């Protein structure tokens, strides 16, 4: 097992290396006007003593962009390895500080919608599988499919129309109400919660369908298995067949996939956060990417890559842990 | 001709029946069981799945809607619609002139600007004082007089001078150079004989003043041994007879410039370079007429030049007719107004009035009759103290393009409209309601536009169709691209195994790990920065999406091929000695087809979502190309979201419906290909 994990880790490191390299190449092939724009701005600041050209050279040197792509990449990798990611250009603060500032909003949103997703999707999926081709099954299938099929921005827009504009329950965008400054600590917390309701609802609606379908498919597969027929033939009560024999086996792929998506809770919701103006990592990275903020973009993309790799690793390990049959191979 | 399998079976059984004559019924007899080919089986299973059928129906509808319906729909995706709307437009402005315009006599145009600038203010002060005349003194000290002719006409005169004397003052004579022992005289100063010796001795004696011929010269030391010499004349130097002490007292009372009267004569005092000159005003010289009258030609095509205007004013003042360019005119006064007639004609040629009426554009081409009517109405308004008044008048009809319409005789078509005059602080505005041609933005759904028009005045329904075309096209091209890439890479990896497999699978891992949405957003920003054309951008977007998506297909194909290549038919294929390419692409890949079709169908929906999200963010397909995403984005502000739900909700539903349909069909196909999942 340890050897397996070590091999996977080594592989992940290699993949991470190449992914960040590709991203770096992409970032460097962006028009240099971003660096130039930044240099112009820096050159125009009060108290500035350098010319724009000097700033361009300095910025290029700072991000290793004057040494060619390959060498520059290793420079970036070297400083990133020490935990130094430079200053975000759009937010003018160290990247790591910005990350600490925004990550918890993203994580809170991700975690709550993840829990909601599990609570709603798994029971519905199991129910649909138990009564295949019933009305309940069709309803679950159709609603699950619709959930998958709706683009995030459309769900967000519809929710905004209904709950923000028509009913006026929540603010349209942002994280603070108009009277935020007058509220006490507890009031501020509830204000924040109120502003997170619609984004979390959006995330849940969009992601619930696939988990529901996944549960249903796996449950169906298990229910078709021979040992279920055996269990039934032995005369076990249906409740026991489902909860003891079928559901536990369905949990194998479910735990694998859910465990794999745990790191993803930190990755933020790019579209949702941007549309609702939630100052999470997705929001900042969106504006960093469109605004050519190379330091933060590089950091964000490297972070996402690590999360993805970690997710794959966790699900591989969990697969082996949960299902004894895999360990044999 | 190939026969249907069922027919072949039936024929064989009939033959057997004839030979055996036994009426034995077997379980798999073709009379009882219809044998289906694998394809037919899949098809039969597919059409018995209700959701799949619904999905197919939706997709067929979408394709017809997006690809065929636009052919018959009258509007294009970038066609901008206009509408006629009644809009209140400014027809004309009327204002009582109180600025005086000067019409100069020929050869008298060169009046000093300091005088020109003072004309109106001087007349205003004359009016305020109730006087008949006033004077202006130019910055050069010349005196001009203005005399009143009537309420709106004044004459400007310049005074004629005769120099009487000059009064002492200090003026610079020149510079004395000690080295050259000579005076460099200032311009227009005449040399004084004997001055140089006097100054030389004065400098030697360190005196600062010398006097010579009744003039005192003062010496001021300058730089480089040079001395500035100033002359101070003493007393009055008359050019003619002396006028006495009383006169001189008046001169000093007047100061440096001005005028005074003495012995019934007017004298003017002027100072130039410290020398004050007193002159007698001998007479006055007519220069110009100043008037607030505006000239309105009766015929719009007649342009009245300044020569004509001067002559007309002259005629009014002197009460005679005039002739300009060989044509003679008469002037008569009618109702507080002067009207000019051409000799021998009874119709007015031009009119003079202090009320200026011009089109809102500033052009002076309103017909005279309308101007006269307006004057009448404004007089009534002034008399009654009303702020607004209305009257009907026939004005030229304007068509869709804002141009005049003509009837078959080439005459202007006129229609009667109500003109409103509003008085605002003495300036009158004539407004009229006219039909104007506007871009029809955000039109409500109507017969012409089923779903209305968008913010650019384009038909939303047409854009929905064309948007569907783009979305479906992008989806298909991208999925085909990633399938081709995936099949090639996965096929090679699965078939060869070993280090090739390892290499390709690590590539797959890398592409799996690359965060696609951020990359797409970066690419969108990059395309923005490059200012790509919409169609190029569309093509590049498809390429990027395809390249980012092939890894899943490759992994699927490889997995399938790994299990398939161990099977007997592949051993047989190898045993017959088939070439590798043929073994992969004619024996292995067709066996992967079912899974490929299923994943591709579901992937189509995913691509549509990605594309519309990108377009919604403004980073995908760009205006003027329509896509569903951009259409929703165009009404994403809170106000628009509320007001134009009839635009974005149907579009959003179209996206959902299409993606749902692809998923239904994908599910249906999977169930049909893989009946194990069915109980």
CSV table of N, CA, C and O in Angstrom, one decimal, chain A residues 18-125:
chain,number,residue,atom,x,y,z
A,18,UNK,N,4.4,19.1,-15.3
A,18,UNK,CA,4.1,19.4,-16.7
A,18,UNK,C,2.9,20.3,-16.8
A,18,UNK,O,2.9,21.2,-17.7
A,19,UNK,N,1.9,20.1,-15.9
A,19,UNK,CA,0.7,21.0,-16.0
A,19,UNK,C,1.1,22.4,-15.7
A,19,UNK,O,0.7,23.3,-16.5
A,20,UNK,N,1.9,22.7,-14.7
A,20,UNK,CA,2.3,24.0,-14.4
A,20,UNK,C,3.1,24.6,-15.5
A,20,UNK,O,3.1,25.8,-15.9
A,21,UNK,N,3.9,23.7,-16.1
A,21,UNK,CA,4.8,24.2,-17.3
A,21,UNK,C,3.9,24.7,-18.4
A,21,UNK,O,4.1,25.7,-19.0
A,22,UNK,N,2.9,23.8,-18.7
A,22,UNK,CA,1.9,24.2,-19.8
A,22,UNK,C,1.3,25.6,-19.5
A,22,UNK,O,1.2,26.5,-20.3
A,23,UNK,N,0.8,25.7,-18.3
A,23,UNK,CA,0.1,26.9,-17.9
A,23,UNK,C,1.1,28.1,-18.0
A,23,UNK,O,0.8,29.2,-18.4
A,24,UNK,N,2.4,27.8,-17.5
A,24,UNK,CA,3.3,28.9,-17.6
A,24,UNK,C,3.6,29.4,-19.0
A,24,UNK,O,3.6,30.6,-19.3
A,25,UNK,N,3.7,28.4,-19.9
A,25,UNK,CA,3.9,28.7,-21.3
A,25,UNK,C,2.8,29.6,-21.8
A,25,UNK,O,3.0,30.6,-22.5
A,26,UNK,N,1.6,29.2,-21.4
A,26,UNK,CA,0.4,29.9,-21.9
A,26,UNK,C,0.4,31.3,-21.3
A,26,UNK,O,0.2,32.3,-22.1
A,27,UNK,N,0.7,31.4,-20.1
A,27,UNK,CA,0.8,32.8,-19.4
A,27,UNK,C,1.8,33.7,-20.1
A,27,UNK,O,1.6,34.9,-20.3
A,28,UNK,N,3.0,33.0,-20.4
A,28,UNK,CA,4.0,33.8,-21.0
A,28,UNK,C,3.7,34.2,-22.4
A,28,UNK,O,4.3,35.2,-22.9
A,29,UNK,N,2.9,33.4,-23.1
A,29,UNK,CA,2.6,33.8,-24.5
A,29,UNK,C,1.4,34.8,-24.6
A,29,UNK,O,1.1,35.3,-25.6
A,30,UNK,N,0.9,35.2,-23.4
A,30,UNK,CA,-0.1,36.3,-23.4
A,30,UNK,C,0.6,37.6,-23.9
A,30,UNK,O,1.8,37.7,-23.7
A,31,UNK,N,-0.2,38.5,-24.5
A,31,UNK,CA,0.5,39.7,-24.9
A,31,UNK,C,1.2,40.4,-23.8
A,31,UNK,O,0.6,40.5,-22.7
A,32,UNK,N,2.4,40.9,-24.0
A,32,UNK,CA,3.2,41.5,-23.0
A,32,UNK,C,2.5,42.8,-22.5
A,32,UNK,O,3.0,43.4,-21.6
A,33,UNK,N,1.5,43.3,-23.2
A,33,UNK,CA,0.9,44.5,-22.9
A,33,UNK,C,0.4,44.5,-21.4
A,33,UNK,O,0.3,45.6,-20.8
A,34,UNK,N,0.2,43.4,-20.8
A,34,UNK,CA,-0.2,43.3,-19.4
A,34,UNK,C,0.9,43.8,-18.5
A,34,UNK,O,0.7,44.7,-17.7
A,35,UNK,N,2.1,43.3,-18.8
A,35,UNK,CA,3.2,43.7,-18.0
A,35,UNK,C,3.4,45.2,-18.3
A,35,UNK,O,3.7,46.0,-17.4
A,36,UNK,N,3.3,45.6,-19.6
A,36,UNK,CA,3.5,47.0,-20.0
A,36,UNK,C,2.5,47.9,-19.3
A,36,UNK,O,2.9,48.9,-18.7
A,37,UNK,N,1.3,47.4,-19.2
A,37,UNK,CA,0.2,48.2,-18.6
A,37,UNK,C,0.6,48.5,-17.1
A,37,UNK,O,0.5,49.6,-16.6
A,38,UNK,N,1.0,47.4,-16.5
A,38,UNK,CA,1.3,47.4,-15.1
A,38,UNK,C,2.5,48.4,-14.9
A,38,UNK,O,2.5,49.2,-14.0
A,39,UNK,N,3.5,48.3,-15.8
A,39,UNK,CA,4.7,49.1,-15.7
A,39,UNK,C,4.3,50.6,-15.8
A,39,UNK,O,4.8,51.4,-15.1
A,40,UNK,N,3.4,50.8,-16.8
A,40,UNK,CA,2.9,52.2,-17.0
A,40,UNK,C,2.3,52.8,-15.7
A,40,UNK,O,2.6,53.9,-15.3
A,41,UNK,N,1.5,51.9,-15.1
A,41,UNK,CA,0.8,52.4,-13.9
A,41,UNK,C,1.8,52.6,-12.8
A,41,UNK,O,1.7,53.6,-12.1
A,42,UNK,N,2.7,51.7,-12.6
A,42,UNK,CA,3.7,51.9,-11.6
A,42,UNK,C,4.6,53.1,-11.8
A,42,UNK,O,4.9,53.9,-10.9
A,43,UNK,N,4.8,53.4,-13.1
A,43,UNK,CA,5.7,54.5,-13.5
A,43,UNK,C,4.9,55.8,-13.2
A,43,UNK,O,5.6,56.9,-12.9
A,44,UNK,N,3.6,55.8,-13.2
A,44,UNK,CA,2.8,57.0,-13.0
A,44,UNK,C,2.5,57.3,-11.5
A,44,UNK,O,2.0,58.3,-11.2
A,45,UNK,N,2.9,56.3,-10.6
A,45,UNK,CA,2.6,56.5,-9.2
A,45,UNK,C,3.3,57.7,-8.6
A,45,UNK,O,4.5,57.9,-9.0
A,46,UNK,N,2.7,58.3,-7.7
A,46,UNK,CA,3.5,59.4,-7.0
A,46,UNK,C,4.7,58.9,-6.3
A,46,UNK,O,4.7,57.8,-5.7
A,47,UNK,N,5.8,59.6,-6.3
A,47,UNK,CA,7.0,59.2,-5.6
A,47,UNK,C,7.8,58.2,-6.4
A,47,UNK,O,8.8,57.7,-5.9
A,48,UNK,N,7.4,57.9,-7.7
A,48,UNK,CA,8.1,56.9,-8.4
A,48,UNK,C,9.3,57.5,-9.1
A,48,UNK,O,9.3,58.6,-9.5
A,49,UNK,N,10.4,56.7,-9.1
A,49,UNK,CA,11.6,57.3,-9.6
A,49,UNK,C,12.1,56.6,-10.8
A,49,UNK,O,13.2,56.9,-11.3
A,50,UNK,N,11.4,55.5,-11.2
A,50,UNK,CA,11.9,54.7,-12.4
A,50,UNK,C,11.0,55.0,-13.6
A,50,UNK,O,9.8,55.3,-13.5
A,51,UNK,N,11.6,54.8,-14.8
A,51,UNK,CA,10.8,55.0,-16.0
A,51,UNK,C,10.0,53.7,-16.3
A,51,UNK,O,10.3,52.7,-15.7
A,52,UNK,N,9.1,53.9,-17.2
A,52,UNK,CA,8.2,52.7,-17.5
A,52,UNK,C,9.1,51.6,-18.0
A,52,UNK,O,8.8,50.4,-17.7
A,53,UNK,N,10.1,51.9,-18.8
A,53,UNK,CA,10.9,50.9,-19.4
A,53,UNK,C,11.7,50.1,-18.3
A,53,UNK,O,11.7,48.9,-18.3
A,54,UNK,N,12.2,50.8,-17.3
A,54,UNK,CA,12.8,50.2,-16.2
A,54,UNK,C,11.9,49.3,-15.4
A,54,UNK,O,12.2,48.2,-15.0
A,55,UNK,N,10.7,49.8,-15.3
A,55,UNK,CA,9.7,49.0,-14.6
A,55,UNK,C,9.4,47.7,-15.3
A,55,UNK,O,9.3,46.6,-14.7
A,56,UNK,N,9.3,47.8,-16.7
A,56,UNK,CA,9.0,46.6,-17.5
A,56,UNK,C,10.1,45.6,-17.2
A,56,UNK,O,9.9,44.4,-17.0
A,57,UNK,N,11.4,46.1,-17.3
A,57,UNK,CA,12.5,45.2,-17.1
A,57,UNK,C,12.5,44.6,-15.7
A,57,UNK,O,12.7,43.4,-15.5
A,58,UNK,N,12.2,45.4,-14.7
A,58,UNK,CA,12.1,44.9,-13.4
A,58,UNK,C,11.1,43.9,-13.1
A,58,UNK,O,11.3,42.8,-12.5
A,59,UNK,N,9.9,44.2,-13.7
A,59,UNK,CA,8.8,43.2,-13.6
A,59,UNK,C,9.1,41.9,-14.3
A,59,UNK,O,8.9,40.8,-13.7
A,60,UNK,N,9.7,42.0,-15.5
A,60,UNK,CA,10.0,40.8,-16.2
A,60,UNK,C,11.1,40.0,-15.4
A,60,UNK,O,11.0,38.8,-15.4
A,61,UNK,N,12.0,40.7,-14.8
A,61,UNK,CA,13.0,40.0,-14.0
A,61,UNK,C,12.4,39.4,-12.8
A,61,UNK,O,12.7,38.3,-12.4
A,62,UNK,N,11.4,40.1,-12.2
A,62,UNK,CA,10.8,39.7,-11.0
A,62,UNK,C,10.1,38.3,-11.2
A,62,UNK,O,10.0,37.5,-10.4
A,63,UNK,N,9.4,38.3,-12.4
A,63,UNK,CA,8.7,37.0,-12.7
A,63,UNK,C,9.4,36.1,-13.6
A,63,UNK,O,8.9,35.2,-14.2
A,64,UNK,N,10.7,36.4,-13.7
A,64,UNK,CA,11.6,35.5,-14.5
A,64,UNK,C,11.2,35.5,-16.0
A,64,UNK,O,11.5,34.5,-16.6
A,65,UNK,N,10.6,36.5,-16.5
A,65,UNK,CA,10.2,36.4,-17.9
A,65,UNK,C,11.2,37.0,-18.8
A,65,UNK,O,11.0,37.0,-20.0
A,66,UNK,N,12.3,37.4,-18.3
A,66,UNK,CA,13.4,37.9,-19.2
A,66,UNK,C,14.4,36.8,-19.5
A,66,UNK,O,15.3,37.0,-20.3
A,67,UNK,N,14.2,35.6,-19.0
A,67,UNK,CA,15.2,34.6,-19.2
A,67,UNK,C,14.8,33.5,-20.1
A,67,UNK,O,15.3,32.4,-20.1
A,68,UNK,N,13.7,33.7,-20.9
A,68,UNK,CA,13.2,32.6,-21.8
A,68,UNK,C,12.3,31.8,-21.0
A,68,UNK,O,12.3,31.8,-19.7
A,69,UNK,N,11.4,31.0,-21.7
A,69,UNK,CA,10.3,30.3,-21.0
A,69,UNK,C,10.8,29.2,-20.1
A,69,UNK,O,10.4,29.1,-18.9
A,70,UNK,N,11.8,28.4,-20.6
A,70,UNK,CA,12.2,27.2,-19.8
A,70,UNK,C,12.8,27.7,-18.5
A,70,UNK,O,12.5,27.3,-17.4
A,71,UNK,N,13.8,28.6,-18.6
A,71,UNK,CA,14.6,29.0,-17.4
A,71,UNK,C,13.6,29.8,-16.5
A,71,UNK,O,13.7,29.7,-15.3
A,72,UNK,N,12.7,30.6,-17.1
A,72,UNK,CA,11.8,31.4,-16.4
A,72,UNK,C,10.9,30.5,-15.6
A,72,UNK,O,10.6,30.8,-14.4
A,73,UNK,N,10.5,29.4,-16.2
A,73,UNK,CA,9.6,28.4,-15.5
A,73,UNK,C,10.3,27.9,-14.2
A,73,UNK,O,9.7,27.8,-13.1
A,74,UNK,N,11.6,27.5,-14.4
A,74,UNK,CA,12.3,27.0,-13.2
A,74,UNK,C,12.5,28.0,-12.1
A,74,UNK,O,12.4,27.7,-10.9
A,75,UNK,N,12.6,29.3,-12.6
A,75,UNK,CA,12.7,30.4,-11.6
A,75,UNK,C,11.4,30.5,-10.8
A,75,UNK,O,11.4,30.5,-9.6
A,76,UNK,N,10.3,30.4,-11.5
A,76,UNK,CA,9.0,30.5,-10.9
A,76,UNK,C,8.8,29.3,-9.9
A,76,UNK,O,8.4,29.5,-8.8
A,77,UNK,N,9.2,28.1,-10.4
A,77,UNK,CA,9.1,26.9,-9.6
A,77,UNK,C,9.9,27.0,-8.3
A,77,UNK,O,9.4,26.7,-7.3
A,78,UNK,N,11.1,27.6,-8.5
A,78,UNK,CA,12.0,27.7,-7.3
A,78,UNK,C,11.4,28.6,-6.3
A,78,UNK,O,11.3,28.3,-5.1
A,79,UNK,N,10.9,29.8,-6.7
A,79,UNK,CA,10.3,30.7,-5.7
A,79,UNK,C,9.0,30.2,-5.2
A,79,UNK,O,8.8,30.3,-4.0
A,80,UNK,N,8.2,29.5,-6.0
A,80,UNK,CA,7.0,29.0,-5.6
A,80,UNK,C,7.2,27.9,-4.6
A,80,UNK,O,6.4,27.8,-3.6
A,81,UNK,N,8.3,27.1,-4.8
A,81,UNK,CA,8.6,26.1,-3.8
A,81,UNK,C,8.9,26.6,-2.5
A,81,UNK,O,8.6,25.9,-1.5
A,82,UNK,N,9.4,27.8,-2.4
A,82,UNK,CA,9.7,28.4,-1.1
A,82,UNK,C,8.4,29.1,-0.5
A,82,UNK,O,8.5,29.7,0.5
A,83,UNK,N,7.3,29.0,-1.3
A,83,UNK,CA,6.1,29.6,-0.8
A,83,UNK,C,6.0,31.1,-1.1
A,83,UNK,O,5.2,31.8,-0.6
A,84,UNK,N,6.9,31.6,-2.0
A,84,UNK,CA,6.8,33.0,-2.4
A,84,UNK,C,6.1,33.1,-3.8
A,84,UNK,O,6.6,32.5,-4.8
A,85,UNK,N,5.0,33.7,-3.9
A,85,UNK,CA,4.3,33.8,-5.1
A,85,UNK,C,4.2,35.2,-5.6
A,85,UNK,O,3.5,35.6,-6.6
A,86,UNK,N,4.9,36.2,-5.0
A,86,UNK,CA,4.9,37.6,-5.4
A,86,UNK,C,3.7,38.3,-5.0
A,86,UNK,O,2.9,37.8,-4.2
A,87,UNK,N,3.5,39.5,-5.5
A,87,UNK,CA,2.3,40.3,-5.2
A,87,UNK,C,1.3,40.2,-6.3
A,87,UNK,O,1.6,40.2,-7.5
A,88,UNK,N,0.0,40.1,-5.9
A,88,UNK,CA,-1.0,40.2,-6.9
A,88,UNK,C,-1.1,41.6,-7.5
A,88,UNK,O,-1.0,42.6,-6.8
A,89,UNK,N,-1.2,41.6,-8.9
A,89,UNK,CA,-1.1,42.9,-9.5
A,89,UNK,C,-2.5,43.7,-9.3
A,89,UNK,O,-2.5,44.9,-9.2
A,90,UNK,N,-3.5,42.9,-9.4
A,90,UNK,CA,-4.8,43.6,-9.4
A,90,UNK,C,-5.2,44.0,-8.0
A,90,UNK,O,-5.9,44.9,-7.7
A,91,UNK,N,-4.8,43.2,-7.0
A,91,UNK,CA,-5.2,43.5,-5.6
A,91,UNK,C,-4.1,44.1,-4.8
A,91,UNK,O,-4.3,44.5,-3.6
A,92,UNK,N,-2.9,44.3,-5.4
A,92,UNK,CA,-1.8,44.9,-4.7
A,92,UNK,C,-1.6,44.4,-3.3
A,92,UNK,O,-1.5,45.2,-2.3
A,93,UNK,N,-1.5,43.1,-3.1
A,93,UNK,CA,-1.1,42.5,-1.8
A,93,UNK,C,-0.5,41.2,-2.1
A,93,UNK,O,-0.7,40.7,-3.2
A,94,UNK,N,0.3,40.7,-1.2
A,94,UNK,CA,1.0,39.4,-1.5
A,94,UNK,C,-0.1,38.3,-1.8
A,94,UNK,O,-1.2,38.3,-1.2
A,95,UNK,N,0.2,37.5,-2.8
A,95,UNK,CA,-0.7,36.5,-3.3
A,95,UNK,C,-1.2,35.6,-2.1
A,95,UNK,O,-2.4,35.3,-2.0
A,96,UNK,N,-0.2,35.2,-1.3
A,96,UNK,CA,-0.6,34.3,-0.2
A,96,UNK,C,-1.5,34.9,0.8
A,96,UNK,O,-2.4,34.3,1.3
A,97,UNK,N,-1.3,36.3,1.0
A,97,UNK,CA,-2.2,37.0,1.9
A,97,UNK,C,-3.6,37.0,1.4
A,97,UNK,O,-4.6,36.8,2.0
A,98,UNK,N,-3.7,37.3,0.0
A,98,UNK,CA,-5.0,37.4,-0.6
A,98,UNK,C,-5.7,36.0,-0.5
A,98,UNK,O,-6.9,35.9,-0.3
A,99,UNK,N,-4.8,35.0,-0.7
A,99,UNK,CA,-5.4,33.6,-0.6
A,99,UNK,C,-6.0,33.3,0.7
A,99,UNK,O,-7.1,32.9,0.9
A,100,UNK,N,-5.2,33.7,1.8
A,100,UNK,CA,-5.7,33.5,3.2
A,100,UNK,C,-7.0,34.3,3.4
A,100,UNK,O,-7.9,33.8,4.1
A,101,UNK,N,-7.1,35.4,2.8
A,101,UNK,CA,-8.2,36.3,3.0
A,101,UNK,C,-9.5,35.7,2.4
A,101,UNK,O,-10.6,35.9,2.9
A,102,UNK,N,-9.4,35.1,1.2
A,102,UNK,CA,-10.6,34.7,0.4
A,102,UNK,C,-10.9,33.3,0.5
A,102,UNK,O,-12.1,32.9,0.2
A,103,UNK,N,-10.0,32.4,0.9
A,103,UNK,CA,-10.2,31.0,0.7
A,103,UNK,C,-11.4,30.5,1.6
A,103,UNK,O,-12.1,29.6,1.2
A,104,UNK,N,-11.6,31.1,2.8
A,104,UNK,CA,-12.5,30.5,3.7
A,104,UNK,C,-14.0,30.7,3.2
A,104,UNK,O,-14.8,29.9,3.5
A,105,UNK,N,-14.2,31.8,2.5
A,105,UNK,CA,-15.6,32.0,1.9
A,105,UNK,C,-15.9,30.9,0.9
A,105,UNK,O,-16.9,30.3,0.9
A,106,UNK,N,-14.8,30.7,0.1
A,106,UNK,CA,-15.0,29.6,-0.9
A,106,UNK,C,-15.2,28.3,-0.3
A,106,UNK,O,-16.1,27.5,-0.7
A,107,UNK,N,-14.4,28.0,0.8
A,107,UNK,CA,-14.5,26.7,1.4
A,107,UNK,C,-15.9,26.5,2.1
A,107,UNK,O,-16.5,25.5,2.0
A,108,UNK,N,-16.3,27.6,2.8
A,108,UNK,CA,-17.6,27.5,3.4
A,108,UNK,C,-18.7,27.2,2.4
A,108,UNK,O,-19.6,26.3,2.7
A,109,UNK,N,-18.7,28.0,1.3
A,109,UNK,CA,-19.7,27.7,0.3
A,109,UNK,C,-19.7,26.3,-0.2
A,109,UNK,O,-20.7,25.6,-0.4
A,110,UNK,N,-18.4,25.9,-0.5
A,110,UNK,CA,-18.3,24.6,-1.1
A,110,UNK,C,-18.7,23.5,-0.1
A,110,UNK,O,-19.5,22.5,-0.5
A,111,UNK,N,-18.3,23.6,1.1
A,111,UNK,CA,-18.7,22.6,2.1
A,111,UNK,C,-20.2,22.5,2.3
A,111,UNK,O,-20.7,21.4,2.3
A,112,UNK,N,-20.8,23.7,2.5
A,112,UNK,CA,-22.3,23.6,2.8
A,112,UNK,C,-23.0,23.0,1.6
A,112,UNK,O,-23.9,22.1,1.7
A,113,UNK,N,-22.6,23.4,0.4
A,113,UNK,CA,-23.4,22.8,-0.8
A,113,UNK,C,-23.0,21.4,-0.9
A,113,UNK,O,-23.9,20.6,-1.4
A,114,UNK,N,-21.8,21.0,-0.5
A,114,UNK,CA,-21.4,19.6,-0.6
A,114,UNK,C,-22.3,18.7,0.3
A,114,UNK,O,-22.8,17.7,-0.1
A,115,UNK,N,-22.4,19.2,1.6
A,115,UNK,CA,-23.3,18.5,2.5
A,115,UNK,C,-24.7,18.4,2.0
A,115,UNK,O,-25.3,17.3,2.0
A,116,UNK,N,-25.2,19.6,1.6
A,116,UNK,CA,-26.6,19.6,1.1
A,116,UNK,C,-26.8,18.6,-0.1
A,116,UNK,O,-27.8,17.8,-0.1
A,117,UNK,N,-25.8,18.6,-0.9
A,117,UNK,CA,-25.8,17.7,-2.1
A,117,UNK,C,-25.9,16.2,-1.6
A,117,UNK,O,-26.8,15.5,-2.1
A,118,UNK,N,-25.1,15.8,-0.7
A,118,UNK,CA,-25.1,14.5,-0.2
A,118,UNK,C,-26.4,14.1,0.5
A,118,UNK,O,-27.0,13.1,0.2
A,119,UNK,N,-26.9,15.1,1.3
A,119,UNK,CA,-28.2,14.8,2.0
A,119,UNK,C,-29.3,14.6,1.1
A,119,UNK,O,-30.2,13.8,1.2
A,120,UNK,N,-29.3,15.4,0.0
A,120,UNK,CA,-30.5,15.4,-0.9
A,120,UNK,C,-30.3,14.3,-2.0
A,120,UNK,O,-31.2,13.5,-2.3
A,121,UNK,N,-29.1,14.2,-2.6
A,121,UNK,CA,-28.9,13.4,-3.8
A,121,UNK,C,-28.9,11.9,-3.5
A,121,UNK,O,-29.6,11.1,-4.2
A,122,UNK,N,-28.2,11.5,-2.4
A,122,UNK,CA,-28.0,10.0,-2.2
A,122,UNK,C,-29.4,9.3,-1.9
A,122,UNK,O,-29.7,8.3,-2.6
A,123,UNK,N,-30.2,9.8,-1.0
A,123,UNK,CA,-31.4,9.2,-0.7
A,123,UNK,C,-32.3,9.1,-1.9
A,123,UNK,O,-33.0,8.1,-2.2
A,124,UNK,N,-32.3,10.2,-2.7
A,124,UNK,CA,-33.2,10.3,-3.9
A,124,UNK,C,-32.7,9.3,-4.9
A,124,UNK,O,-33.5,8.6,-5.6
A,125,UNK,N,-31.4,9.2,-5.1
A,125,UNK,CA,-30.8,8.2,-6.0
A,125,UNK,C,-31.1,6.8,-5.7
A,125,UNK,O,-31.5,6.0,-6.5
